């Protein structure tokens, strides 16, 4: 029997896509190229995933697992000889337990679908990111997604209580823990979180839910120097007593880009300040939360820590302030910019951005560098474009300008997007040879034939040790 | 040259202890037996640890790493042929960064020493447990310690940003990340956290600090049924908007044991209720925090969710309420009880405790079962004694009564204490054969000769698969 015939038996009617059913699909939601792969297998259960992997393992066929294809680092790219494993038919929310505050889901469930299902039970799944309507929870776990509220709730890793994964040889490791505390042996779920599908295929998850917040306060504030930004972060984190849920910073030219025409958003504050922040709290007492939030801002205005501020007075105004922060698409006006996702110590940020700017100006005089990000987490996004809109043509120069200065200051080439194929050449800037060697030990131990998402994150030979 | 001679050269004067310098030391801070081992090596640096492990690896000598010896599961027991690696000369706090909010420490630093050093910088290291004065941060990491404030700040795993570890062959893996977000490849530090010294020796750590809370509110409340306990947990978690920092529950007979003579603590509430809870908040606004806390308690009293309550009005009263919860030593009056540390879904707790009680009563009519714990985390401690004080003689019966009913309800035989030697026979109740097999794959990949803390957590043969 051929591989396809065996796969069809495992997967049932409609389970295997080939030919134009593959090539008519986009390679990613923000990409113009198409999928090119052996076939797309669409299992409905962990058991089917197990059978597929056992078969592929026997036949030496490599497997690329795909979720919502919203990744930004070519972490789920397939080659023509790869079998794509799509979890699009594994979209069941199996259970939501309001007392234990857990959700049990198949890995193909969308982030937003879970957010809404939790809300119906007066609960809250705190992971949030722009691709919420498309990104899957399995993908969120495989890439350890971050997003807007890490400062309060942590990353996806912190929300996964248990998971089920299938190893390269088809072994099902079901570690569907529902407990916040469980020190019964090694915490093996950690292996599969953030390893981008290279160590196993996550098929089901137990996720931690929180009580739903009912009050929300948001302000947009302006600073006249960077030191005030970091001081303000410390102060609000301290004085809000656990209620701080976002501290997002926008550098001046990004703020102006997203609040001046042709952008749709109106500027809440004058465009003359070097730094702006969106500060959000979540709580459950409208009156007391508001009182506390306003008094902190008032005090910061009085002592000059912030130089201007506006507080949203309604749900619409809150949405509008978030829309400013989220209108990253404005950086695409001239064509796709080069997008970075770095993290670094907060007290190095100002000098780091100056360094990158100077390197870019030397190499590419007509560049624009937009900076914004999750400052509370030490995570900045840098979007870089040239006046001719041809940033992609200068990718290597731009990447070097951004990544090289990270090495000396303990920065990371990937805060939340992952490594995939795109950042693999730069992994050695953030991880030393012994760390990469240990990653390789894990890869070889769990996937000795190298059939899972081959080539992503690390090479199984020595060549990625810089 | 003999092994001892080589070790002495590596360690310098006073670095190697042998003979009575070993046997005069207790095997644990709460134990009456003495250490019995080849020798105690006391390195001063990661480099020395590396040299020792390389040497032991070459010579097939097993190594047991010891911190403060405050563990409860025989996780750091040494045999006569083992070399003890004690981190007692690695006690430097290398740096505290108030902006980045990190501490860089050697693994032998005491928990309390770091807590105090953080406090001096108006920062807060939230891990807290009774053994704080003796337990080391390396031990806290190796065992993924929990303690009293997990509900707000997570376990030790959530506080470790980076670490340095030495592998069995002496390779130093320095992964001293200072960043909250870092998705640059596999998160290899997770391997060493909670694996009880079996995969590597943690020598240094980067720990996340928080802004110091300045306001604290504590109440002791009483319930007349268990459902009210779980409803109250949800309510305070929701209405305190991130400020809840502990929710500790005491079953009736434990409450009476620790508040009636000969115990020193006075009962804050009548001893007639089936369940009590200590509820704590941490914040930074005395007035608003108090107002919110009191209004939540008042409402809970009005609608009958709690039947009595007392709120501490001073730092002394707050200490006194914690002293009640922490006076676990009262269960030692008749001799050492059997101590358990289980976790299970909250809505199964009432039936589970009834089940354990019934099994105990059948097997050992004169038993006493005290129950208390971190209910907010699903973590209960059960201390069990017989009227003759000979619980230890009935260990197997008692362990079976506690552990067997966990299997059917997704419980864990160890919430926070770890597995060590003591709970290894019961690991299969909480982890299935595929999970244990994957743990073994990791052990074999990282420590192929099995020289690191041998026999702890899992056996490297198949026999612990139940």
Coordinates of C-alpha atoms in Angstrom, one line a residue, chain B:
Chain B
X1 CA 46.6 10.3 42.2
X2 CA 43.6 9.2 44.3
X3 CA 40.1 10.7 43.8
X4 CA 40.5 12.5 47.2
X5 CA 43.8 14.0 46.2
X6 CA 42.4 15.3 43.0
X7 CA 39.4 16.7 44.7
X8 CA 41.6 18.5 47.3
X9 CA 43.5 20.2 44.5
X10 CA 40.3 21.3 42.8
X11 CA 38.7 22.5 46.1
X12 CA 41.6 24.1 48.0
X13 CA 42.1 24.1 51.7
X14 CA 39.0 23.1 53.7
X15 CA 37.1 22.3 50.5
X16 CA 36.9 18.5 51.1
X17 CA 35.4 17.1 54.3
X18 CA 35.9 13.4 55.2
X19 CA 35.6 11.1 58.2
X20 CA 34.0 12.6 61.3
X21 CA 33.6 15.9 59.5
X22 CA 31.0 14.1 57.5
X23 CA 29.5 11.8 60.0
X24 CA 29.1 14.5 62.7
X25 CA 26.5 16.3 60.4
X26 CA 22.8 15.5 60.5
X27 CA 21.3 14.0 57.4
X28 CA 18.6 16.7 57.5
X29 CA 17.5 19.6 59.6
X30 CA 14.6 17.6 61.0
X31 CA 16.4 14.3 61.2
X32 CA 18.2 12.4 63.9
X33 CA 20.4 10.3 61.7
X34 CA 23.8 11.4 60.4
X35 CA 25.3 11.8 57.0
X36 CA 27.2 8.8 55.7
X37 CA 29.0 9.4 52.4
X38 CA 32.4 9.1 50.7
X39 CA 33.1 12.8 51.4
X40 CA 31.6 16.3 51.2
X41 CA 33.0 18.5 48.4
X42 CA 32.4 22.2 49.0
X43 CA 33.1 24.1 45.8
X44 CA 33.3 27.9 45.7
X45 CA 32.4 28.4 42.0
X46 CA 30.7 26.9 39.0
X47 CA 34.1 26.1 37.6
X48 CA 34.9 24.0 40.6
X49 CA 31.6 22.2 40.4
X50 CA 32.4 21.5 36.7
X51 CA 35.8 20.0 37.6
X52 CA 34.4 17.9 40.3
X53 CA 31.6 16.5 38.1
X54 CA 34.1 15.8 35.2
X55 CA 36.3 13.9 37.6
X56 CA 33.4 12.0 39.1
X57 CA 32.0 11.2 35.7
X58 CA 35.4 9.7 34.6
X59 CA 35.6 7.7 37.8
X60 CA 32.0 6.6 37.9
X61 CA 31.4 8.2 41.3
X62 CA 27.8 9.3 42.0
X63 CA 27.2 12.8 43.3
X64 CA 24.4 14.0 45.5
X65 CA 24.0 17.8 45.6
X66 CA 22.8 19.2 48.9
X67 CA 21.5 22.6 49.8
X68 CA 19.8 23.4 53.2
X69 CA 18.7 19.8 53.8
X70 CA 15.2 21.0 54.6
X71 CA 13.5 18.6 52.0
X72 CA 10.8 16.3 53.2
X73 CA 11.0 13.4 50.7
X74 CA 14.5 12.0 51.1
X75 CA 15.5 13.8 47.9
X76 CA 19.1 14.5 48.9
X77 CA 19.9 11.3 50.8
X78 CA 23.4 10.0 50.2
X79 CA 24.8 6.5 50.4
X80 CA 28.2 5.6 51.7
X81 CA 29.7 5.4 48.1
X82 CA 28.3 8.8 47.1
X83 CA 30.2 12.1 47.0
X84 CA 28.1 14.9 48.5
X85 CA 28.4 18.2 46.7
X86 CA 27.4 20.9 49.2
X87 CA 26.9 24.4 48.0
X88 CA 27.5 26.0 51.4
X89 CA 30.4 28.0 50.2
X90 CA 28.5 29.5 47.3
X91 CA 26.5 32.1 49.2
X92 CA 27.1 35.3 47.2
X93 CA 24.3 37.6 46.1
X94 CA 26.1 38.8 43.1
X95 CA 23.7 41.6 42.0
X96 CA 20.3 43.1 42.6
X97 CA 19.0 45.2 39.7
X98 CA 16.2 47.5 40.9
X99 CA 15.2 48.6 37.4
X100 CA 15.2 45.2 35.7
X101 CA 13.9 43.8 39.1
X102 CA 16.2 40.8 39.1
X103 CA 18.6 39.2 41.6
X104 CA 21.7 37.2 40.5
X105 CA 22.7 34.7 43.1
X106 CA 24.9 31.7 43.7
X107 CA 22.7 28.6 44.4
X108 CA 23.8 28.3 48.1
X109 CA 22.2 31.6 49.2
X110 CA 19.5 31.2 51.7
X111 CA 15.9 32.1 50.8
X112 CA 15.6 34.5 53.7
X113 CA 18.9 36.2 52.9
X114 CA 17.6 37.1 49.5
X115 CA 14.2 38.1 50.8
X116 CA 16.0 40.6 53.1
X117 CA 18.4 41.9 50.5
X118 CA 15.5 42.5 48.1
X119 CA 13.6 44.4 50.9
X120 CA 16.5 46.7 51.3
X121 CA 16.0 47.8 47.7
X122 CA 12.2 48.2 48.2
X123 CA 11.8 45.0 46.2
X124 CA 10.2 41.7 47.1
X125 CA 11.1 38.1 46.4
X126 CA 7.7 36.4 46.8
X127 CA 8.7 32.8 47.5
X128 CA 8.1 32.0 51.1
X129 CA 8.1 28.9 53.2
X130 CA 8.7 27.9 56.8
X131 CA 12.3 26.8 56.2
X132 CA 13.3 30.2 54.7
X133 CA 16.2 30.6 57.1
X134 CA 17.9 27.3 56.0
X135 CA 16.6 26.3 52.6
X136 CA 18.8 27.5 49.7
X137 CA 17.6 29.1 46.5
X138 CA 19.3 26.3 44.5
X139 CA 17.3 23.8 46.5
X140 CA 14.2 25.8 46.0
X141 CA 14.8 25.7 42.2
X142 CA 15.8 22.1 42.1
X143 CA 12.6 21.1 43.9
X144 CA 10.4 23.8 42.4
X145 CA 9.3 25.0 45.8
X146 CA 5.8 26.4 46.4
X147 CA 4.8 27.8 49.8
X148 CA 2.3 30.3 50.9
X149 CA 1.8 32.8 48.0
X150 CA 1.6 30.6 44.9
X151 CA -1.9 31.8 44.3
X152 CA -0.5 35.2 43.4
X153 CA 3.1 34.8 42.3
X154 CA 3.4 31.2 41.2
X155 CA 6.0 28.6 42.3
X156 CA 9.7 28.9 42.1
X157 CA 9.6 27.9 38.4
X158 CA 7.8 31.2 37.8
X159 CA 10.5 33.2 39.5
X160 CA 13.5 31.8 37.8
X161 CA 14.5 33.8 34.7
X162 CA 17.8 32.2 34.1
X163 CA 20.2 29.7 35.7
X164 CA 23.6 28.1 35.3
X165 CA 23.9 24.4 35.6
X166 CA 26.6 21.9 35.3
X167 CA 25.8 18.6 33.5
X168 CA 27.0 15.2 34.6
X169 CA 30.1 15.3 32.4
X170 CA 31.1 18.7 33.8
X171 CA 29.8 20.8 30.9
X172 CA 28.7 24.2 32.1
X173 CA 25.4 25.4 30.6
X174 CA 25.2 29.1 31.4
X175 CA 21.7 30.3 30.7
X176 CA 21.7 33.4 32.9
X177 CA 18.8 35.1 31.1
X178 CA 17.6 38.3 32.8
X179 CA 14.5 38.8 30.5
X180 CA 10.9 38.1 31.3
X181 CA 10.3 37.1 27.6
X182 CA 12.9 35.0 25.7
X183 CA 11.7 32.6 23.1
X184 CA 15.2 32.2 21.5
X185 CA 15.1 28.4 21.2
X186 CA 14.1 25.8 23.8
X187 CA 13.7 27.0 27.3
X188 CA 16.3 24.7 28.7
X189 CA 16.3 26.0 32.2
X190 CA 13.0 24.2 32.7
X191 CA 14.9 20.9 32.6
X192 CA 16.7 21.7 35.9
X193 CA 13.8 23.2 37.8
X194 CA 12.0 20.6 39.7
X195 CA 14.1 17.7 38.6
X196 CA 15.7 17.4 42.1
X197 CA 19.3 17.4 41.0
X198 CA 19.0 14.4 38.8
X199 CA 19.7 16.2 35.5
X200 CA 22.3 18.8 36.5
X201 CA 23.6 20.8 39.3
X202 CA 22.2 24.4 39.5
X203 CA 25.1 26.7 40.6
X204 CA 23.7 30.2 39.9
X205 CA 20.3 31.8 39.3
X206 CA 18.7 34.9 38.0
X207 CA 15.5 35.5 39.9
X208 CA 12.6 37.8 39.2
X209 CA 11.9 40.3 41.9
X210 CA 8.7 42.3 42.4
X211 CA 7.9 45.7 43.7
X212 CA 7.5 45.5 47.5
X213 CA 4.0 45.6 48.7
X214 CA 3.4 48.1 51.5
X215 CA -0.1 47.2 52.6
X216 CA -1.3 43.9 53.9
X217 CA -4.7 42.8 55.0
X218 CA -5.4 39.5 56.7
X219 CA -8.6 37.9 57.9
X220 CA -9.5 34.6 59.6
X221 CA -12.9 33.4 58.5
X222 CA -15.2 30.5 59.3
X223 CA -17.4 28.5 57.0
X224 CA -20.2 26.1 57.8
X225 CA -19.8 23.9 54.7
X226 CA -17.1 23.1 52.1
X227 CA -19.1 24.5 49.1
X228 CA -18.9 27.9 50.7
X229 CA -15.1 27.6 50.9
X230 CA -14.8 27.1 47.2
X231 CA -17.4 29.8 46.4
X232 CA -15.5 32.3 48.7
X233 CA -12.2 31.5 47.0
X234 CA -13.7 32.4 43.6
X235 CA -15.3 35.5 45.0
X236 CA -12.3 37.0 46.7
X237 CA -10.0 36.1 43.8
X238 CA -12.4 38.0 41.5
X239 CA -13.2 40.9 43.7
X240 CA -9.8 41.6 45.0
X241 CA -8.6 42.3 41.4
X242 CA -5.2 40.8 41.6
X243 CA -4.4 41.7 45.3
X244 CA -5.2 38.2 46.8
X245 CA -1.9 36.7 48.0
X246 CA -3.0 33.7 50.2
X247 CA -6.0 31.6 50.8
X248 CA -5.1 29.0 53.3
X249 CA -7.7 26.6 54.7
X250 CA -7.7 24.7 58.0
X251 CA -10.0 21.8 58.7
X252 CA -11.7 21.9 62.1
X253 CA -9.5 19.5 64.1
X254 CA -6.3 21.1 62.8
X255 CA -7.7 24.5 63.8
X256 CA -8.5 23.3 67.3
X257 CA -5.1 21.6 67.6
X258 CA -3.2 24.8 66.9
X259 CA -5.5 27.2 68.9
X260 CA -6.2 25.2 72.1
X261 CA -3.7 24.5 74.9
X262 CA -1.0 23.3 75.0
X263 CA -0.6 25.2 71.7
X264 CA 0.4 28.8 72.3
X265 CA -1.9 30.5 69.8
X266 CA -5.2 31.9 70.9
X267 CA -8.3 31.0 68.9
X268 CA -9.5 34.1 66.9
X269 CA -12.9 32.4 66.3
X270 CA -14.9 29.8 68.0
X271 CA -13.8 26.2 67.4
X272 CA -17.1 24.9 66.3
X273 CA -17.0 25.4 62.5
X274 CA -16.0 22.7 60.1
X275 CA -13.7 24.9 58.0
X276 CA -11.5 28.1 58.5
X277 CA -9.5 30.1 56.1
X278 CA -6.8 32.7 56.4
X279 CA -7.2 35.2 53.6
X280 CA -4.4 37.7 52.8
X281 CA -4.1 40.6 50.4
X282 CA -1.0 42.6 49.4
X283 CA -1.2 46.0 47.9
X284 CA 0.2 49.5 48.2
X285 CA -2.7 51.7 49.3
X286 CA -3.5 51.3 52.9
X287 CA -6.9 53.0 52.8
X288 CA -8.3 51.7 49.5
X289 CA -7.0 48.2 50.1
X290 CA -8.6 48.0 53.5
X291 CA -11.9 49.4 52.3
X292 CA -12.1 46.9 49.5
X293 CA -11.1 44.0 51.8
X294 CA -13.6 44.9 54.5
X295 CA -16.5 45.4 52.1
X296 CA -15.9 41.9 50.5
X297 CA -15.9 40.3 53.9
X298 CA -19.0 42.2 55.0
X299 CA -20.9 41.2 52.0
X300 CA -19.8 37.5 52.5
X301 CA -21.1 37.7 56.1
X302 CA -24.4 39.3 55.0
X303 CA -25.2 36.6 52.5
X304 CA -24.0 33.8 54.8
X305 CA -21.1 32.6 52.7
X306 CA -18.9 33.0 55.8
X307 CA -20.3 32.6 59.2
X308 CA -17.7 34.5 61.3
X309 CA -14.6 36.6 60.6
X310 CA -11.9 38.6 62.3
X311 CA -9.7 41.1 60.6
X312 CA -6.2 41.7 61.9
X313 CA -5.8 45.4 63.0
X314 CA -2.0 45.6 63.4
X315 CA 1.2 44.0 62.3
X316 CA 1.2 41.9 65.5
X317 CA -2.3 40.6 64.9
X318 CA -1.3 39.7 61.3
X319 CA 1.7 37.8 62.5
X320 CA -0.5 36.0 65.1
X321 CA -3.0 34.9 62.5
X322 CA -0.2 33.5 60.3
X323 CA 1.3 31.8 63.4
X324 CA -1.9 29.8 63.7
X325 CA -1.7 28.5 60.1
X326 CA 2.1 27.9 60.4
X327 CA 2.1 26.0 63.7
X328 CA 2.3 22.6 62.0
X329 CA 4.7 21.4 64.7
X330 CA 1.6 20.7 66.9
X331 CA 1.0 17.6 64.8
X332 CA 4.4 16.3 66.1
X333 CA 3.3 16.2 69.8
X334 CA 3.1 12.4 69.8
X335 CA 6.0 11.9 67.5
X336 CA 6.6 12.4 63.9
X337 CA 3.3 12.0 61.9
X338 CA 3.2 10.9 58.3
X339 CA 3.1 14.1 56.3
X340 CA 1.5 14.3 52.9
X341 CA 1.5 17.0 50.3
X342 CA -1.2 16.2 47.7
X343 CA -3.0 18.2 45.1
X344 CA -6.4 17.5 43.5
X345 CA -9.3 19.3 41.9
X346 CA -10.9 21.6 44.4
X347 CA -14.4 20.2 43.8
X348 CA -13.2 16.7 44.7
X349 CA -11.6 17.7 48.0
X350 CA -14.5 17.1 50.4
X351 CA -15.2 13.7 49.0
X352 CA -11.5 12.8 48.9
X353 CA -10.9 13.7 52.5
X354 CA -14.0 11.6 53.5
X355 CA -12.6 8.7 51.5
X356 CA -9.2 8.9 53.1
X357 CA -10.8 9.2 56.6
X358 CA -12.9 6.1 56.0
X359 CA -10.0 4.1 54.7
X360 CA -7.9 5.1 57.7
X361 CA -10.7 4.3 60.1
X362 CA -11.1 0.9 58.7
X363 CA -7.3 0.1 58.8
X364 CA -6.3 2.0 61.9
X365 CA -9.2 2.8 64.2
X366 CA -7.1 5.1 66.5
X367 CA -5.8 7.5 63.8
X368 CA -6.0 11.3 63.7
X369 CA -6.0 13.0 60.3
X370 CA -5.2 16.7 60.3
X371 CA -5.9 18.6 57.1
X372 CA -4.8 22.1 56.1
X373 CA -3.2 23.7 53.1
X374 CA -3.0 26.0 50.2
X375 CA -6.6 25.6 49.0
X376 CA -6.2 28.3 46.4
X377 CA -3.6 26.1 44.6
X378 CA -5.5 22.8 45.1
X379 CA -2.8 21.8 47.5
X380 CA -3.6 20.0 50.8
X381 CA -1.3 18.8 53.5
X382 CA -2.5 15.8 55.5
X383 CA -0.7 14.9 58.7
X384 CA -1.6 11.6 60.1
X385 CA -0.8 10.1 63.5
X386 CA -2.1 7.3 65.7
X387 CA -3.1 7.6 69.3
X388 CA 0.0 5.6 70.3
X389 CA 2.2 7.9 68.3
X390 CA 3.4 5.0 66.1
X391 CA 2.2 6.3 62.7
X392 CA 5.6 5.5 61.2
X393 CA 5.1 1.8 61.9
X394 CA 2.0 1.9 59.8
X395 CA 3.5 3.9 57.0
X396 CA 2.5 1.6 54.1
X397 CA -1.2 1.4 55.2
X398 CA -1.4 5.1 55.7
X399 CA 0.3 5.9 52.4
X400 CA -2.1 3.7 50.5
X401 CA -5.1 5.2 52.2
X402 CA -3.9 8.7 51.1
X403 CA -2.6 7.9 47.6
X404 CA -4.9 5.3 46.2
X405 CA -8.0 7.6 46.0
X406 CA -6.0 10.2 44.1
X407 CA -5.6 8.1 41.0
X408 CA -9.2 8.2 39.9
X409 CA -9.5 12.0 40.3
X410 CA -6.4 13.3 38.6
X411 CA -4.6 14.1 41.8
X412 CA -0.9 14.4 42.5
X413 CA 1.1 12.5 45.1
X414 CA 3.3 15.6 45.3
X415 CA 2.1 19.1 45.0
X416 CA 5.2 20.9 46.1
X417 CA 7.6 18.6 48.1
X418 CA 8.8 16.6 45.2
X419 CA 9.3 12.8 44.8
X420 CA 12.8 12.0 46.1
X421 CA 13.1 8.5 47.3
X422 CA 10.0 8.6 49.6
X423 CA 7.3 9.0 47.0
X424 CA 8.9 7.2 44.1
X425 CA 6.9 4.0 44.7
X426 CA 3.7 6.1 44.2
X427 CA 4.8 8.2 41.2
X428 CA 2.8 5.9 38.9
X429 CA -0.4 6.9 40.6
X430 CA 0.1 10.5 39.2
X431 CA 2.0 9.8 36.0
X432 CA 1.3 7.2 33.4
X433 CA 3.9 4.9 31.9
X434 CA 4.5 7.1 28.8
X435 CA 5.2 10.1 31.0
X436 CA 7.6 8.2 33.2
X437 CA 9.2 6.8 30.1
X438 CA 9.8 10.3 28.8
X439 CA 11.3 11.3 32.1
X440 CA 13.7 8.4 31.7
X441 CA 14.5 9.5 28.2
X442 CA 15.6 12.8 29.5
X443 CA 17.6 11.3 32.4
X444 CA 19.4 9.0 30.0
X445 CA 20.1 11.9 27.5
X446 CA 21.5 14.2 30.1
X447 CA 23.1 11.8 32.6
X448 CA 23.8 8.6 30.6
X449 CA 26.0 7.2 33.4
X450 CA 23.4 7.9 36.0
X451 CA 25.8 9.7 38.4
X452 CA 23.6 12.6 39.5
X453 CA 21.5 12.0 42.6
X454 CA 21.0 8.3 41.7
X455 CA 17.7 6.6 42.6
X456 CA 15.8 9.8 43.1
X457 CA 12.5 10.6 41.3
X458 CA 12.7 7.7 38.8
X459 CA 14.7 4.6 38.4
X460 CA 16.6 4.3 35.2
X461 CA 15.3 0.8 34.7
X462 CA 11.6 0.0 34.1
X463 CA 10.6 -1.1 37.6
X464 CA 8.9 2.1 38.8
X465 CA 6.2 1.8 36.1
X466 CA 3.4 0.6 38.2

